[in-house]
Tab-separated table of C-alpha atoms in Angstrom:
chain	number	residue	atom	x	y	z
A	1	MET	CA	0.000	0.000	0.000
A	2	LYS	CA	1.286	3.452	-0.915
A	3	LYS	CA	2.132	5.530	2.139
A	4	ALA	CA	1.092	9.174	2.190
A	5	PRO	CA	3.937	11.702	2.315
A	6	TRP	CA	4.594	13.207	5.739
A	7	TRP	CA	3.741	16.697	4.540
A	8	ILE	CA	0.205	15.603	3.632
A	9	ILE	CA	-0.212	14.033	7.080
A	10	GLY	CA	1.073	17.280	8.591
A	11	VAL	CA	-1.412	19.375	6.611
A	12	MET	CA	-4.255	17.026	7.599
A	13	VAL	CA	-3.275	17.234	11.280
A	14	GLY	CA	-3.133	21.020	10.921
A	15	ILE	CA	-6.611	21.143	9.389
A	16	VAL	CA	-8.013	18.901	12.154
A	17	PHE	CA	-6.445	21.211	14.754
A	18	LEU	CA	-7.923	24.240	12.994
A	19	ILE	CA	-11.377	22.636	13.067
A	20	ILE	CA	-11.023	21.798	16.772
A	21	GLY	CA	-9.828	25.361	17.407
A	22	PHE	CA	-12.823	26.701	15.495
A	23	GLY	CA	-15.159	24.549	17.573
A	24	ARG	CA	-13.614	25.879	20.770
A	25	GLU	CA	-13.920	29.483	19.545
A	26	GLN	CA	-10.160	29.947	19.654
A	27	PHE	CA	-10.271	32.083	16.511
A	28	ASP	CA	-12.163	34.656	18.548
A	29	ASP	CA	-9.271	34.714	21.031
A	30	ILE	CA	-6.791	35.270	18.177
A	31	TYR	CA	-8.941	38.042	16.703
A	32	ASN	CA	-9.667	39.779	20.001
A	33	LYS	CA	-5.964	39.957	20.786
A	34	ALA	CA	-4.953	41.047	17.289
A	35	ILE	CA	-7.326	44.010	17.044
A	36	MET	CA	-6.000	45.631	20.226
A	37	ILE	CA	-2.668	47.452	20.189
A	38	CYS	CA	-0.403	45.032	22.044
A	39	LEU	CA	1.377	47.308	24.521
A	40	GLU	CA	3.881	44.595	25.418
A	41	CYS	CA	4.757	44.103	21.743
A	42	ILE	CA	5.547	47.778	21.295
A	43	GLY	CA	7.468	48.007	24.559
A	44	ILE	CA	5.028	49.995	26.661
A	45	GLY	CA	3.014	47.417	28.613
B	1	MET	CA	22.822	30.362	-19.522
B	2	ARG	CA	20.164	30.541	-16.837
B	3	ARG	CA	16.967	32.361	-17.641
B	4	PHE	CA	16.569	33.661	-14.114
B	5	THR	CA	18.116	33.471	-10.677
B	6	PHE	CA	16.205	32.485	-7.593
B	7	ALA	CA	17.803	35.421	-5.752
B	8	ARG	CA	15.827	37.928	-7.833
B	9	ILE	CA	12.583	35.987	-7.664
B	10	ARG	CA	13.001	35.586	-3.924
B	11	LEU	CA	13.508	39.320	-3.412
B	12	PHE	CA	10.387	39.975	-5.476
B	13	PHE	CA	8.368	37.499	-3.379
B	14	GLN	CA	9.678	38.926	-0.097
B	15	ILE	CA	8.752	42.501	-1.075
B	16	LEU	CA	5.370	41.475	-2.479
B	17	TYR	CA	4.472	39.431	0.604
B	18	THR	CA	5.558	42.237	2.957
B	19	ILE	CA	3.431	44.770	1.067
B	20	VAL	CA	0.382	42.479	0.878
B	21	THR	CA	0.444	41.460	4.553
B	22	ASN	CA	1.195	45.010	5.731
B	23	GLY	CA	-0.939	46.889	3.273
B	24	TYR	CA	-3.275	48.783	5.603
B	25	ALA	CA	-1.966	52.258	4.690
B	26	TYR	CA	-4.578	54.092	6.798
B	27	GLY	CA	-2.951	52.662	9.934
B	28	TYR	CA	0.456	54.175	9.169
B	29	LEU	CA	-1.070	57.602	8.626
B	30	ASN	CA	-3.194	57.638	11.783
B	31	GLY	CA	-1.260	55.488	14.271
B	32	LYS	CA	-4.044	52.899	14.434
B	33	ILE	CA	-4.203	49.202	13.594
B	34	TYR	CA	-6.399	47.178	11.243
B	35	LYS	CA	-9.431	45.615	12.927
B	36	GLY	CA	-10.988	43.700	10.035
B	37	SER	CA	-11.908	40.042	9.863
B	38	LEU	CA	-8.631	38.973	8.190
B	39	LYS	CA	-7.107	39.092	11.660
B	40	TYR	CA	-8.930	35.875	12.544
B	41	ALA	CA	-6.152	34.135	10.585
B	42	CYS	CA	-2.428	33.883	11.210
B	43	VAL	CA	0.083	34.815	8.516
B	44	PRO	CA	3.026	32.429	7.954
B	45	GLY	CA	5.850	34.849	8.873
B	46	LEU	CA	6.837	36.758	12.008
B	47	ASN	CA	4.676	39.842	11.524
B	48	CYS	CA	3.647	41.853	14.599
B	49	TYR	CA	-0.114	42.317	14.640
B	50	SER	CA	0.422	45.686	16.258
B	51	CYS	CA	2.091	46.866	13.067
B	52	PRO	CA	-0.257	49.614	11.791
B	53	GLY	CA	-0.303	47.977	8.363
B	54	ALA	CA	-0.691	44.329	9.439
B	55	VAL	CA	-3.764	42.629	8.014
B	56	GLY	CA	-3.217	39.244	9.703
B	57	SER	CA	-2.133	37.839	13.061
B	58	CYS	CA	1.406	36.855	14.019
B	59	PRO	CA	1.506	33.109	14.820
B	60	ILE	CA	3.941	33.579	17.706
B	61	GLY	CA	1.948	36.503	19.112
B	62	ALA	CA	-1.266	34.492	18.772
B	63	LEU	CA	0.332	31.451	20.433
B	64	GLN	CA	1.405	33.562	23.388
B	65	ALA	CA	-2.008	35.232	23.603
B	66	ALA	CA	-3.610	31.778	23.767
B	67	LEU	CA	-1.176	30.653	26.462
B	68	ASN	CA	-1.840	33.861	28.405
B	69	GLU	CA	-5.505	32.960	28.810
B	70	HIS	CA	-6.654	32.203	32.359
B	71	LYS	CA	-8.063	28.836	31.340
B	72	ILE	CA	-5.474	26.179	30.594
B	73	GLU	CA	-6.221	24.929	27.074
B	74	VAL	CA	-4.230	23.569	24.146
B	75	PRO	CA	-4.078	26.354	21.505
B	76	PHE	CA	-5.361	24.123	18.696
B	77	ALA	CA	-6.047	26.915	16.213
B	78	VAL	CA	-2.536	28.393	16.294
B	79	ILE	CA	-0.877	24.958	16.292
B	80	GLY	CA	-3.095	24.121	13.304
B	81	PHE	CA	-1.786	27.124	11.373
B	82	LEU	CA	1.806	26.183	12.262
B	83	PHE	CA	1.269	22.575	11.101
B	84	VAL	CA	-0.239	23.669	7.772
B	85	PHE	CA	2.430	26.298	6.995
B	86	GLY	CA	5.252	24.087	8.329
B	87	SER	CA	4.163	20.974	6.418
B	88	LEU	CA	3.812	22.871	3.158
B	89	PHE	CA	6.842	25.132	3.326
B	90	GLY	CA	9.119	24.459	6.317
B	91	ARG	CA	11.680	27.271	6.583
B	92	PHE	CA	10.935	28.326	3.012
B	93	VAL	CA	8.678	30.808	4.871
B	94	CYS	CA	11.780	32.314	6.524
B	95	GLY	CA	13.674	32.600	3.265
B	96	TRP	CA	10.937	33.747	0.927
B	97	LEU	CA	8.183	35.411	2.960
B	98	CYS	CA	9.162	36.731	6.407
B	99	PRO	CA	9.287	40.571	6.484
B	100	PHE	CA	11.902	40.645	9.249
B	101	GLY	CA	14.005	38.217	7.210
B	102	LEU	CA	13.771	40.649	4.292
B	103	LEU	CA	14.985	43.490	6.515
B	104	GLN	CA	18.000	41.429	7.617
B	105	ASP	CA	18.739	40.406	4.015
B	106	LEU	CA	18.764	44.057	2.939
B	107	LEU	CA	20.926	45.092	5.893
B	108	HIS	CA	23.445	42.387	5.013
B	109	LYS	CA	23.848	43.934	1.565
B	110	ILE	CA	25.187	47.194	3.073
B	111	PRO	CA	28.885	47.322	2.166
B	112	LEU	CA	30.137	47.873	5.710
B	113	PHE	CA	32.262	45.548	7.863
B	114	LYS	CA	33.834	42.298	6.699
B	115	LYS	CA	30.935	39.875	6.131
B	116	ARG	CA	30.616	36.641	8.111
B	117	LYS	CA	28.063	33.891	7.717
B	118	GLN	CA	27.886	32.944	11.349
B	119	LEU	CA	28.890	33.999	14.849
B	120	PRO	CA	31.726	32.223	16.682
B	121	TYR	CA	30.422	29.187	18.605
B	122	HIS	CA	27.631	28.881	16.011
B	123	ASN	CA	27.111	25.199	16.749
B	124	VAL	CA	26.111	26.078	20.315
B	125	LEU	CA	24.410	29.409	19.670
B	126	LYS	CA	22.105	27.971	16.980
B	127	TYR	CA	20.157	26.242	19.749
B	128	GLY	CA	19.292	29.660	21.178
B	129	LYS	CA	16.109	29.782	19.100
B	130	TYR	CA	14.830	26.591	20.740
B	131	LEU	CA	15.627	28.104	24.136
B	132	VAL	CA	13.641	31.221	23.181
B	133	LEU	CA	10.749	29.059	21.941
B	134	ILE	CA	10.564	27.010	25.130
B	135	GLY	CA	11.707	29.599	27.672
B	136	LEU	CA	10.004	32.774	26.487
B	137	VAL	CA	7.172	31.726	24.168
B	138	ILE	CA	5.837	28.625	25.934
B	139	VAL	CA	6.978	28.653	29.568
B	140	GLY	CA	7.190	32.447	29.824
B	141	SER	CA	3.665	32.859	28.526
B	142	SER	CA	2.050	29.897	30.289
B	143	PHE	CA	3.151	30.616	33.833
B	144	LEU	CA	3.354	33.606	36.088
B	145	PHE	CA	6.238	35.705	34.859
B	146	GLY	CA	7.595	39.124	35.710
B	147	GLY	CA	5.379	39.488	38.780
B	148	PHE	CA	1.882	38.207	39.267
B	149	VAL	CA	0.458	38.185	35.773
B	150	LYS	CA	1.062	36.144	32.648
B	151	VAL	CA	2.812	38.128	29.939
B	152	PRO	CA	3.690	37.413	26.292
B	153	ALA	CA	7.335	37.198	27.313
B	154	PHE	CA	8.866	36.910	23.821
B	155	CYS	CA	6.905	39.884	22.464
B	156	LYS	CA	7.541	41.924	25.583
B	157	TYR	CA	11.241	41.380	26.109
B	158	LEU	CA	12.777	40.297	22.817
B	159	CYS	CA	10.793	40.513	19.579
B	160	PRO	CA	12.611	43.021	17.319
B	161	SER	CA	9.923	42.685	14.649
B	162	GLY	CA	7.389	44.160	17.092
B	163	THR	CA	9.689	47.105	17.777
B	164	PHE	CA	10.506	47.730	14.126
B	165	MET	CA	7.118	47.095	12.535
B	166	GLY	CA	4.814	47.928	15.449
B	167	ALA	CA	6.368	50.229	18.024
B	168	ILE	CA	8.272	52.690	15.846
B	169	PRO	CA	5.485	53.437	13.332
B	170	LEU	CA	2.753	53.492	16.006
B	171	ILE	CA	4.635	55.666	18.479
B	172	SER	CA	5.713	58.019	15.686
B	173	ALA	CA	2.101	58.625	14.671
B	174	ASN	CA	0.289	58.395	18.020
B	175	ALA	CA	0.828	61.166	20.606
B	176	ASN	CA	-0.879	59.198	23.413
B	177	LEU	CA	1.599	56.354	23.016
B	178	GLN	CA	4.571	58.738	22.886
B	179	MET	CA	3.774	59.863	26.439
B	180	GLN	CA	3.932	56.265	27.720
B	181	VAL	CA	7.385	55.421	26.400
B	182	GLY	CA	9.673	54.154	29.149
B	183	GLY	CA	12.525	51.802	30.012
B	184	LEU	CA	11.004	48.725	28.390
B	185	PHE	CA	10.718	50.504	25.058
B	186	TYR	CA	14.374	51.574	25.226
B	187	TRP	CA	15.378	47.993	26.090
B	188	LYS	CA	13.537	46.703	23.024
B	189	LEU	CA	14.992	49.488	20.900
B	190	GLY	CA	18.443	48.435	22.127
B	191	VAL	CA	17.742	44.819	21.087
B	192	LEU	CA	16.616	46.016	17.655
B	193	ILE	CA	19.645	48.283	17.118
B	194	THR	CA	22.019	45.489	18.217
B	195	LEU	CA	20.391	43.100	15.724
B	196	ILE	CA	20.474	45.712	12.957
B	197	ILE	CA	24.223	46.268	13.448
B	198	LEU	CA	24.835	42.516	13.708
B	199	SER	CA	22.791	41.922	10.537
B	200	ILE	CA	25.145	44.127	8.534
B	201	LYS	CA	28.047	41.838	9.465
B	202	ILE	CA	26.414	38.434	10.108
B	203	TYR	CA	23.784	36.838	7.851
B	204	ARG	CA	20.359	36.942	9.559
B	205	PRO	CA	21.494	36.721	13.212
B	206	PHE	CA	17.925	36.814	14.531
B	207	CYS	CA	16.797	33.962	12.263
B	208	GLN	CA	19.859	31.838	12.969
B	209	TYR	CA	19.996	32.268	16.743
B	210	LEU	CA	16.801	33.681	18.223
B	211	CYS	CA	13.648	33.291	16.123
B	212	PRO	CA	11.126	30.893	17.745
B	213	LEU	CA	9.092	30.693	14.535
B	214	GLY	CA	12.190	29.561	12.632
B	215	ALA	CA	12.705	26.936	15.343
B	216	VAL	CA	9.176	25.602	14.760
B	217	TYR	CA	9.412	25.588	10.955
B	218	GLY	CA	12.897	24.018	11.155
B	219	LEU	CA	11.306	20.916	12.683
B	220	PHE	CA	9.215	20.523	9.509
B	221	ASN	CA	12.066	21.195	7.050
B	222	ARG	CA	12.898	17.567	6.289
B	223	PHE	CA	9.276	16.608	5.604
B	224	SER	CA	7.777	19.719	4.001
B	225	LEU	CA	6.341	19.833	0.482
B	226	VAL	CA	8.868	22.369	-0.809
B	227	GLN	CA	12.337	20.834	-0.984
B	228	ILE	CA	15.706	21.365	-2.642
B	229	ARG	CA	16.912	18.087	-4.104
B	230	TRP	CA	20.620	17.218	-4.342
B	231	THR	CA	21.523	14.636	-7.024
B	232	LYS	CA	24.688	13.081	-5.659
B	233	GLU	CA	25.572	11.323	-8.926
B	234	GLU	CA	25.781	14.628	-10.808
B	235	CYS	CA	27.740	16.441	-8.066
B	236	THR	CA	31.418	17.207	-8.727
B	237	SER	CA	32.034	18.225	-5.099
B	238	CYS	CA	33.253	21.634	-6.211
B	239	GLY	CA	31.920	23.256	-3.025
B	240	ALA	CA	30.216	26.140	-4.870
B	241	CYS	CA	26.902	25.461	-3.102
B	242	GLN	CA	28.423	25.552	0.373
B	243	ARG	CA	30.326	28.743	-0.429
B	244	ALA	CA	27.101	30.341	-1.678
B	245	CYS	CA	24.968	29.017	1.203
B	246	PRO	CA	24.402	31.874	3.669
B	247	VAL	CA	24.272	29.414	6.567
B	248	ASN	CA	27.224	27.361	5.305
B	249	LEU	CA	25.515	24.010	4.762
B	250	PRO	CA	27.130	21.191	2.765
B	251	PRO	CA	24.980	19.808	-0.102
B	252	GLU	CA	23.822	16.714	1.783
B	253	LYS	CA	22.318	18.927	4.516
B	254	ILE	CA	20.656	21.458	2.220
B	255	SER	CA	16.879	21.446	2.662
B	256	VAL	CA	16.857	18.767	5.373
B	257	SER	CA	18.760	20.730	8.031
B	258	PRO	CA	16.612	22.855	10.378
B	259	GLU	CA	19.008	25.721	9.598
B	260	CYS	CA	18.268	25.751	5.833
B	261	ILE	CA	15.923	28.602	4.856
B	262	LYS	CA	15.604	27.255	1.284
B	263	CYS	CA	16.731	30.567	-0.179
B	264	GLY	CA	17.944	28.908	-3.395
B	265	LYS	CA	21.421	30.464	-3.458
B	266	CYS	CA	22.888	26.953	-3.681
B	267	VAL	CA	20.683	26.225	-6.711
B	268	ASP	CA	21.881	29.407	-8.422
B	269	ALA	CA	25.522	28.631	-7.612
B	270	CYS	CA	25.636	24.976	-8.720
B	271	PRO	CA	27.576	24.725	-12.019
B	272	THR	CA	26.285	21.222	-12.808
B	273	ASP	CA	22.611	21.783	-11.913
B	274	CYS	CA	22.641	18.977	-9.383
B	275	LEU	CA	20.523	21.046	-6.983
B	276	HIS	CA	16.869	21.708	-7.842
B	277	PHE	CA	13.805	23.103	-6.141
B	278	CYS	CA	11.268	20.311	-6.073
B	279	LYS	CA	8.142	19.101	-4.367
B	280	LYS	CA	8.034	16.038	-2.208
B	281	THR	CA	5.712	13.468	-3.792
B	282	ASN	CA	6.188	10.664	-1.273
B	283	ASN	CA	8.482	9.943	1.654
B	284	ARG	CA	11.396	8.814	-0.516
B	285	GLN	CA	11.007	10.531	-3.838
B	286	VAL	CA	10.856	14.139	-4.871
B	287	LYS	CA	9.555	15.627	-8.088
B	288	GLU	CA	11.750	18.264	-9.667
B	289	ILE	CA	10.465	21.662	-10.653
B	290	LYS	CA	12.281	22.309	-13.917
B	291	ARG	CA	13.561	25.758	-14.720
């Protein structure tokens, strides 16, 4: 049986993780952080 | 005679990617950041989301933000992005897309100082990026650090991309932020200036020794879709590839080493065309992308 290349397995794992993250509303966490000026990032916080 | 060199194409890609992912011009003019829905997604490269022009989220910043949450939860979404980008490209992202990599590439072209590929004790120092990944990004962000609160330790204490792409443009255009500048900002500015001076002499010091995103993508390098294939039978062992390689890799380690950023300088330099960009079709074979 032909074995799938590792990169395809990696992409599939990534997509599964993205779906789980979507289900757990983790994209909202990413967005909510990214739309605020990160004071730590700019050396003020 | 070759029709093109990868060096020129790479520079074009780096500039194009930097413009596209930092194209929110209104932010630069008004000292504000983009708040649209594109920020739900992470971009592949190290790109501070507090950059006024940034239209996507930085994967390392997002990872730290997830680890900073009060609830203890695996950050599946960010790890998912890293798996997808890493499996497709590996450190090709560093070589061809990352805006801070582009800055270091341009700085290294300045005809000042005698150029060196690496710092002394490179074989020890190259593990610094893994230390930064574990110590600052994961542990520093997951546990109480710097007092009684969780902080994004890498962004706060080290990230020069945040200073260059976020702090300087924002503080320049925003009077409220100018009044809050203090010791931490000057520390980060010092880190940035040190790396800028080092970049003129050493090739990409931040990428080689400190970048946690490069450390992550390096783990995928051997398995990623985009590869550089070395045909041993056609190689004359002239050493041209290793001399051209900015991180000094021998041909057998090109593409598979976590240090290789797949810049393609070895491909351009090879007189016998025994090095080719290719895509991995299964775990043993690779398919060449012909010029």
